[in-house]
Amino acid sequence: MDRTCSEKTQVADLALFGGPTLFEDLLHVGCPNIGDRRKFFELVDDMFDRRWLTNNGPFVKEFEERLANIVGTKHCIAVCNATIGLELAVRAVGMTGEVIVPSFTFIASAHVLEWQGIKPVFCDIDPETHNIDPNRIEELITPRTTGIVGVHVWGRPCEIEALEMISSKYDLKLVFDAAHAFGCSYQGKPIGGFGDAEVFSFHATKFFNTFEGGMIATNDDDLAKKLRMMKNFGFSGKDTVLSIGINGKMSEISAAMGIVGLESLEEFVSINQRNYHAYKKIFSKLPGIKLITYDENESQNYQYIIMEIDDDTAGINRDLIVDILTAENILARRYFFPGCHEMEPYRSSYSDYETFLPETEKLTQSVMSLPNGTSISINDVERMGQLLRFVLENSNEIREKHASIKTNQ
Ligand code: T4K
């Protein structure tokens, strides 16, 4: 049975120290939002009746049309996941040699380059936006640089104008990893139409999902044509292959999930926004915890509840907070930790990043994310808030108790 947080009257009540858990069920960061199941099963029945399961079927075509209406681009190309989508985009725009990318991102943003023999050159971030810092890009450009991959981290757009200026000044390709940014806008325009192409993720953990899946958006007709061939082994027609390609196709069942999910898009956003406001109200009163905020004049999906922990003010560090929450069945995550440059193969290949990624280093030590989405209620948010308040109020005792347990282990 769930217990209310007021029952945590002493430090020994924390689950980390053997007390009962605050939540009976696990609260996940990235628990999927699911649309109308009945409608989904109807579409699956149609699909089985038709016996057309993949390879540019009617659901994929319909889904792509609907996506293009939402993001306002000429072309939306559905793919099996954003990682393959990024690989296709990077390759199709002609990136080679070195490409500048932030290290503060999910590892896929770097791997899609390395996987194709392109060196990811990691750029530091702006500590306020968590996005690539345009002021640090020019110093990284060499004769081998062919492009920039900007990442709209947490769905908050990069400084797109500045990135566009740099890429046109140095004749670089510009692709956006928009994995987090479906439903978001920049200066009133939907994310999707910027740079040479933008790539979205519809993975189960994103606020809108197709189980696995993704989409490449572009306004460039030639690029779209190339991408469509490349995601289908390079085929142009039944028997002719015109270029190297891969299998990046989205299946019909994923597209069916997407079509159904789109009908609940507004509901997903409004629940996320409601929870975000509840988190904001509680966390603005907690010393040492800074919640990242969204510009409410732009469209947002409000999926990510991201906190930065200031150890000195909070009296407790990020890792111990994550351990405490995890023990209570709140599976908080250290997104993104460590930075990509600290993971293989980059860690072994490049040794000197620490000196020029200071903001990335700092942020990866203090950042964490909390659950959001349709599986999270206001009551859940309030209980998490009460727990965190209890933790901060008792930080000294918690730290000491934790240290003494560690010493005795
Ligand atoms: N670029 C960026 C900036 C990205 O963040 C991502 C993906 C990509 C590119 C690549 O996109 P895709 O190729 O995936 O389309 C998760 C996701 O797998 C990944 O898609 C996402 N970013 C990343 C931020 O998070 P993990 O390894 O942390 O996932 P995992 O299995 O630990 O799951 C996360 C939480 O979600 C867990 O608490 C469990 C929960 N969960 C997960 C699934 C799959 C559920 O409750 N239900 C589920 O069905 O990477």
XYZ file of C-alpha atoms and ligand atoms in Angstrom:
459
model
C 0.000 0.000 0.000
C 1.200 3.532 -0.787
C 2.188 5.664 2.164
C 1.978 9.430 2.269
C 5.202 11.369 2.608
C 4.163 12.825 5.935
C 4.884 9.339 7.213
C 8.574 10.023 6.605
C 9.003 11.675 9.941
C 12.567 10.585 10.497
C 15.536 9.839 8.297
C 15.295 6.125 9.092
C 11.905 6.130 7.301
C 13.622 6.627 3.953
C 13.544 3.473 1.836
C 17.283 3.891 1.244
C 17.731 3.167 4.953
C 15.211 0.327 5.115
C 11.893 2.206 5.407
C 8.860 1.392 3.247
C 8.817 2.819 -0.262
C 6.863 6.006 -0.926
C 5.338 4.561 -4.109
C 4.190 1.016 -4.543
C 4.545 1.109 -8.336
C 7.617 2.252 -10.199
C 7.471 5.824 -11.504
C 9.502 5.978 -14.732
C 11.064 8.859 -16.574
C 9.863 7.996 -20.066
C 6.799 5.912 -19.253
C 4.991 5.848 -22.623
C 1.881 7.903 -23.358
C -0.676 5.724 -25.106
C -3.556 6.968 -27.252
C -6.961 5.375 -27.864
C -6.363 1.604 -27.654
C -9.619 0.643 -29.362
C -8.823 2.841 -32.337
C -5.341 1.341 -32.437
C -6.673 -2.228 -32.427
C -9.115 -1.300 -35.224
C -6.197 -0.064 -37.305
C -4.245 -3.230 -36.540
C -7.228 -5.268 -37.735
C -7.286 -3.253 -40.972
C -3.593 -3.897 -41.359
C -4.003 -7.655 -40.897
C -6.965 -7.703 -43.314
C -4.834 -5.933 -45.896
C -1.787 -8.095 -45.177
C 0.447 -5.125 -45.800
C 2.827 -4.821 -42.878
C 5.668 -2.562 -43.975
C 7.430 -1.060 -47.065
C 5.687 2.281 -47.460
C 2.180 1.027 -46.692
C -0.981 3.143 -46.442
C -0.564 3.903 -42.726
C 2.989 5.174 -43.235
C 1.806 7.404 -46.099
C -1.076 8.783 -44.039
C 1.151 9.299 -41.021
C 3.733 11.195 -43.082
C 1.033 13.477 -44.489
C -0.282 14.260 -41.032
C 3.218 14.924 -39.743
C 3.939 17.324 -42.594
C 0.802 19.282 -41.674
C 1.930 19.533 -38.075
C 5.547 20.581 -38.629
C 4.769 22.551 -41.788
C 7.567 21.118 -43.943
C 7.274 19.951 -47.539
C 8.594 16.513 -46.668
C 8.320 14.254 -43.652
C 9.998 10.889 -44.025
C 9.041 8.293 -41.442
C 11.914 6.076 -40.280
C 12.402 3.146 -37.929
C 14.118 5.268 -35.250
C 15.845 8.635 -34.892
C 19.328 7.123 -34.783
C 18.934 5.694 -38.286
C 17.146 8.923 -39.288
C 20.157 10.963 -38.181
C 22.559 8.618 -39.943
C 20.571 8.997 -43.145
C 20.373 12.785 -42.833
C 24.062 13.212 -42.015
C 25.028 11.017 -44.959
C 22.520 12.442 -47.424
C 23.578 16.064 -46.817
C 27.186 15.001 -47.419
C 28.826 15.387 -44.022
C 32.312 13.811 -43.861
C 35.595 14.452 -42.004
C 34.708 16.349 -38.830
C 31.337 17.476 -37.566
C 30.708 19.707 -34.561
C 28.189 18.381 -32.046
C 27.532 18.981 -28.344
C 28.760 16.407 -25.849
C 25.802 17.116 -23.577
C 23.310 14.881 -25.401
C 22.229 11.264 -25.703
C 25.058 9.117 -27.042
C 23.207 8.537 -30.352
C 23.984 12.113 -31.483
C 27.714 11.285 -31.461
C 27.490 7.645 -32.530
C 25.659 8.475 -35.766
C 28.781 10.364 -36.841
C 31.456 7.955 -35.592
C 29.508 5.019 -37.089
C 30.029 6.585 -40.518
C 33.708 7.364 -40.021
C 33.086 11.032 -39.215
C 34.908 12.496 -36.213
C 32.501 14.117 -33.756
C 34.150 17.291 -32.474
C 32.524 18.062 -29.162
C 31.474 21.612 -28.442
C 30.643 23.069 -25.045
C 27.157 24.216 -24.107
C 25.508 27.349 -22.801
C 24.807 26.531 -19.128
C 21.493 28.398 -19.253
C 19.992 26.649 -22.285
C 21.894 23.310 -22.048
C 22.302 23.615 -25.841
C 25.410 23.938 -28.012
C 27.047 27.330 -27.435
C 27.324 29.121 -30.799
C 30.146 31.268 -29.386
C 32.340 28.200 -29.005
C 31.844 26.744 -32.477
C 34.136 28.829 -34.692
C 37.249 27.930 -32.706
C 36.539 24.247 -33.506
C 36.271 24.647 -37.265
C 39.148 23.154 -39.266
C 39.611 22.491 -42.997
C 38.069 19.045 -42.359
C 34.864 20.400 -40.831
C 31.814 19.762 -42.993
C 28.895 20.325 -40.694
C 27.186 21.002 -37.397
C 24.678 18.786 -35.641
C 22.690 20.927 -33.204
C 20.568 19.161 -30.588
C 17.374 20.765 -29.257
C 17.966 19.394 -25.762
C 14.744 18.905 -23.700
C 12.819 20.268 -26.714
C 14.187 23.774 -26.081
C 15.485 24.936 -29.475
C 19.138 25.709 -30.089
C 20.085 29.264 -31.022
C 19.068 28.414 -34.554
C 19.729 31.815 -36.112
C 23.303 31.889 -34.821
C 23.922 28.325 -36.014
C 22.516 29.142 -39.446
C 24.808 32.170 -39.690
C 27.909 30.140 -38.804
C 27.018 27.330 -41.171
C 26.450 29.688 -44.077
C 29.635 31.691 -43.280
C 31.784 28.515 -43.408
C 29.668 26.644 -45.963
C 28.801 23.889 -43.496
C 25.824 21.552 -43.526
C 23.422 21.945 -40.628
C 21.309 19.091 -39.290
C 19.258 19.246 -36.108
C 18.806 16.349 -33.751
C 15.232 17.215 -32.808
C 14.672 13.921 -30.979
C 13.110 15.796 -28.024
C 11.423 18.584 -29.929
C 8.280 17.282 -31.619
C 5.526 19.836 -31.009
C 7.970 22.628 -30.132
C 8.540 25.930 -31.908
C 11.265 28.521 -32.429
C 10.209 32.144 -32.931
C 6.687 30.918 -33.563
C 7.664 28.416 -36.290
C 7.442 24.672 -35.663
C 10.701 22.810 -35.225
C 11.145 20.741 -38.387
C 11.867 23.346 -41.040
C 15.272 24.556 -39.879
C 18.739 23.708 -41.216
C 19.101 21.159 -44.014
C 16.997 18.634 -42.126
C 15.655 17.967 -38.632
C 15.261 14.496 -37.151
C 12.653 13.582 -34.516
C 12.430 10.533 -32.286
C 9.178 8.697 -31.677
C 10.751 6.206 -29.284
C 8.513 4.797 -26.543
C 10.089 7.154 -23.994
C 9.289 10.301 -25.981
C 6.057 12.188 -25.230
C 4.658 10.969 -28.532
C 5.674 7.492 -29.656
C 5.335 4.887 -32.393
C 6.921 2.154 -30.200
C 10.221 2.742 -32.009
C 10.295 5.318 -34.756
C 11.309 8.689 -36.007
C 10.957 11.204 -38.787
C 13.184 13.342 -40.968
C 11.697 16.719 -41.892
C 13.056 18.859 -44.708
C 11.950 21.439 -47.254
C 14.590 20.328 -49.758
C 12.990 18.293 -52.593
C 16.242 16.693 -53.792
C 17.306 15.786 -50.282
C 13.902 14.235 -49.566
C 14.126 12.136 -52.729
C 17.603 10.969 -51.772
C 16.512 10.146 -48.220
C 13.538 8.114 -49.445
C 15.836 6.022 -51.596
C 18.488 5.669 -48.917
C 16.023 4.418 -46.307
C 14.983 1.697 -48.780
C 18.386 0.195 -49.699
C 18.909 2.797 -52.449
C 16.058 1.414 -54.563
C 14.508 3.609 -57.215
C 11.662 1.473 -58.565
C 11.459 -2.293 -58.246
C 14.728 -3.448 -59.798
C 17.023 -0.456 -59.850
C 19.389 0.594 -57.097
C 20.886 4.037 -57.628
C 22.890 4.543 -54.437
C 24.021 2.907 -51.268
C 21.169 2.544 -48.831
C 20.044 0.908 -45.647
C 16.807 -0.365 -44.169
C 15.390 2.654 -42.333
C 11.706 2.005 -43.004
C 8.938 2.474 -40.503
C 6.541 -0.475 -40.180
C 2.766 -0.205 -40.557
C 2.094 -1.047 -36.913
C 4.337 1.817 -35.819
C 2.585 4.189 -38.198
C -0.804 3.003 -36.850
C 0.399 3.797 -33.324
C 1.485 7.215 -34.593
C -1.833 7.976 -36.311
C -3.707 7.123 -33.114
C -1.227 8.988 -30.904
C -1.547 12.165 -32.965
C -5.216 12.320 -32.005
C -4.202 12.564 -28.334
C -1.300 14.934 -28.885
C -2.986 17.941 -27.273
C -4.017 15.874 -24.271
C -0.443 14.576 -23.799
C 0.927 18.117 -23.949
C -1.639 19.528 -21.556
C -0.993 16.809 -18.952
C 2.756 17.385 -19.256
C 2.212 21.132 -18.915
C -0.065 20.699 -15.901
C 2.550 18.528 -14.168
C 5.345 20.919 -15.122
C 3.462 23.785 -13.451
C 2.944 21.677 -10.334
C 6.658 20.789 -10.221
C 7.558 24.449 -10.775
C 5.346 25.638 -7.936
C 6.891 23.174 -5.477
C 10.501 23.351 -6.631
C 10.734 27.131 -6.688
C 10.657 26.889 -2.885
C 13.342 24.220 -2.551
C 16.832 25.666 -1.930
C 19.588 24.269 -4.124
C 17.217 22.871 -6.733
C 16.814 24.687 -10.040
C 14.118 23.482 -12.380
C 14.690 24.275 -16.048
C 11.852 26.332 -17.456
C 10.051 26.489 -20.783
C 9.202 29.645 -22.718
C 5.417 29.526 -22.644
C 5.168 31.951 -25.580
C 6.403 29.137 -27.801
C 4.824 25.723 -28.450
C 6.318 23.170 -26.089
C 5.773 19.510 -25.258
C 6.878 19.945 -21.609
C 8.096 16.351 -21.508
C 11.289 16.816 -19.561
C 11.323 17.759 -15.897
C 14.971 18.650 -15.460
C 16.608 19.775 -12.250
C 20.070 21.047 -11.511
C 21.300 20.382 -7.983
C 23.623 22.859 -6.308
C 25.325 20.574 -3.741
C 26.461 23.408 -1.479
C 23.038 25.012 -1.124
C 21.076 21.759 -1.114
C 23.493 20.150 1.356
C 23.325 16.941 -0.659
C 24.581 15.938 -4.076
C 22.719 14.828 -7.192
C 23.828 11.194 -7.024
C 22.614 10.721 -3.463
C 19.275 12.356 -4.343
C 18.887 9.961 -7.298
C 19.671 6.999 -5.019
C 17.127 8.170 -2.439
C 14.403 8.639 -5.059
C 15.180 5.328 -6.725
C 14.839 3.524 -3.399
C 11.365 5.111 -3.062
C 10.440 3.694 -6.536
C 10.869 7.042 -8.292
C 13.253 6.072 -11.071
C 14.847 9.491 -11.566
C 17.550 9.524 -14.249
C 20.873 11.265 -14.600
C 20.169 12.504 -18.137
C 22.718 13.279 -19.492
C 25.549 11.760 -17.507
C 28.311 11.270 -18.343
C 28.896 13.552 -21.341
C 29.448 11.726 -24.642
C 33.159 12.624 -24.472
C 33.390 10.533 -21.287
C 32.011 7.432 -23.008
C 33.678 5.023 -25.387
C 34.984 5.183 -28.015
C 35.435 8.922 -27.488
C 36.951 8.752 -24.012
C 39.930 6.723 -25.240
C 40.334 8.570 -28.515
C 40.416 12.111 -27.214
C 42.023 12.865 -23.887
C 41.921 16.628 -23.555
C 38.220 17.440 -23.666
C 37.886 18.236 -19.965
C 39.784 21.465 -20.479
C 37.488 22.843 -23.116
C 34.119 21.411 -22.098
C 33.884 23.024 -18.646
C 30.160 23.777 -18.773
C 29.358 20.275 -20.007
C 31.466 18.795 -17.201
C 29.707 20.939 -14.593
C 26.204 20.225 -15.843
C 26.661 16.465 -16.166
C 27.536 16.396 -12.438
C 24.428 18.275 -11.310
C 21.602 17.432 -13.735
C 18.817 14.895 -13.265
C 15.335 14.279 -14.574
C 12.026 13.348 -12.962
C 9.001 11.516 -14.357
C 6.346 13.233 -16.423
C 3.559 12.136 -18.749
C 0.079 10.698 -18.561
C 1.056 8.115 -15.942
C 1.945 10.895 -13.465
C -0.728 12.678 -11.433
C -0.604 15.996 -9.615
C -0.749 13.993 -6.402
C 2.380 12.070 -7.469
C 4.157 15.368 -8.132
C 3.149 16.727 -4.736
C 4.344 13.602 -2.970
C 7.679 13.760 -4.785
C 7.916 17.425 -3.769
C 7.220 16.610 -0.101
C 9.844 13.891 -0.196
C 12.449 16.224 -1.674
C 11.639 18.895 0.889
C 12.119 16.293 3.649
C 15.433 15.261 2.090
C 16.734 18.845 1.925
C 15.603 19.623 5.470
C 17.457 16.575 6.744
C 20.419 16.636 4.381
C 23.137 16.618 7.051
C 21.746 13.624 8.871
C 21.090 11.770 5.601
C 24.641 12.376 4.371
C 26.138 11.179 7.642
C 23.975 8.091 7.833
C 24.704 7.219 4.220
C 28.454 7.717 4.742
C 28.480 5.535 7.846
C 26.613 2.733 6.039
C 29.121 2.936 3.165
C 32.042 2.766 5.608
C 30.605 -0.285 7.346
C 29.885 -2.171 4.100
N 19.082 12.057 -29.930
C 18.685 12.339 -28.686
C 18.965 13.686 -28.125
C 18.014 11.379 -27.926
O 17.622 11.651 -26.659
C 17.742 10.112 -28.496
C 17.088 9.080 -27.733
C 18.162 9.881 -29.832
C 18.833 10.881 -30.522
C 17.908 8.575 -30.520
O 16.525 8.345 -30.708
P 15.980 6.838 -31.029
O 16.945 6.192 -31.982
O 15.901 6.111 -29.698
O 14.631 7.075 -31.665
C 16.205 6.223 -23.650
C 15.628 5.978 -25.020
O 15.819 4.627 -25.440
C 16.181 6.895 -26.066
O 15.297 6.855 -27.168
C 16.252 8.330 -25.565
N 16.872 9.216 -26.507
C 17.020 8.382 -24.267
C 17.096 9.777 -23.708
O 16.355 7.563 -23.312
P 17.717 4.697 -22.167
O 18.814 3.767 -22.503
O 17.944 5.659 -21.076
O 16.323 3.897 -22.003
P 15.771 2.975 -20.841
O 15.512 1.625 -21.394
O 16.637 3.080 -19.641
O 14.355 3.615 -20.547
C 14.214 4.874 -19.937
C 13.081 4.834 -18.910
O 11.839 4.660 -19.554
C 13.223 3.690 -17.914
O 12.936 4.170 -16.606
C 12.149 2.697 -18.318
C 11.107 3.568 -18.996
N 10.405 2.857 -20.066
C 11.095 2.518 -21.192
C 10.469 1.867 -22.207
C 11.231 1.486 -23.455
C 9.073 2.535 -19.909
O 8.466 2.835 -18.856
N 8.442 1.869 -20.929
C 9.072 1.532 -22.091
O 8.444 0.973 -23.003
O 17.406 5.526 -23.512
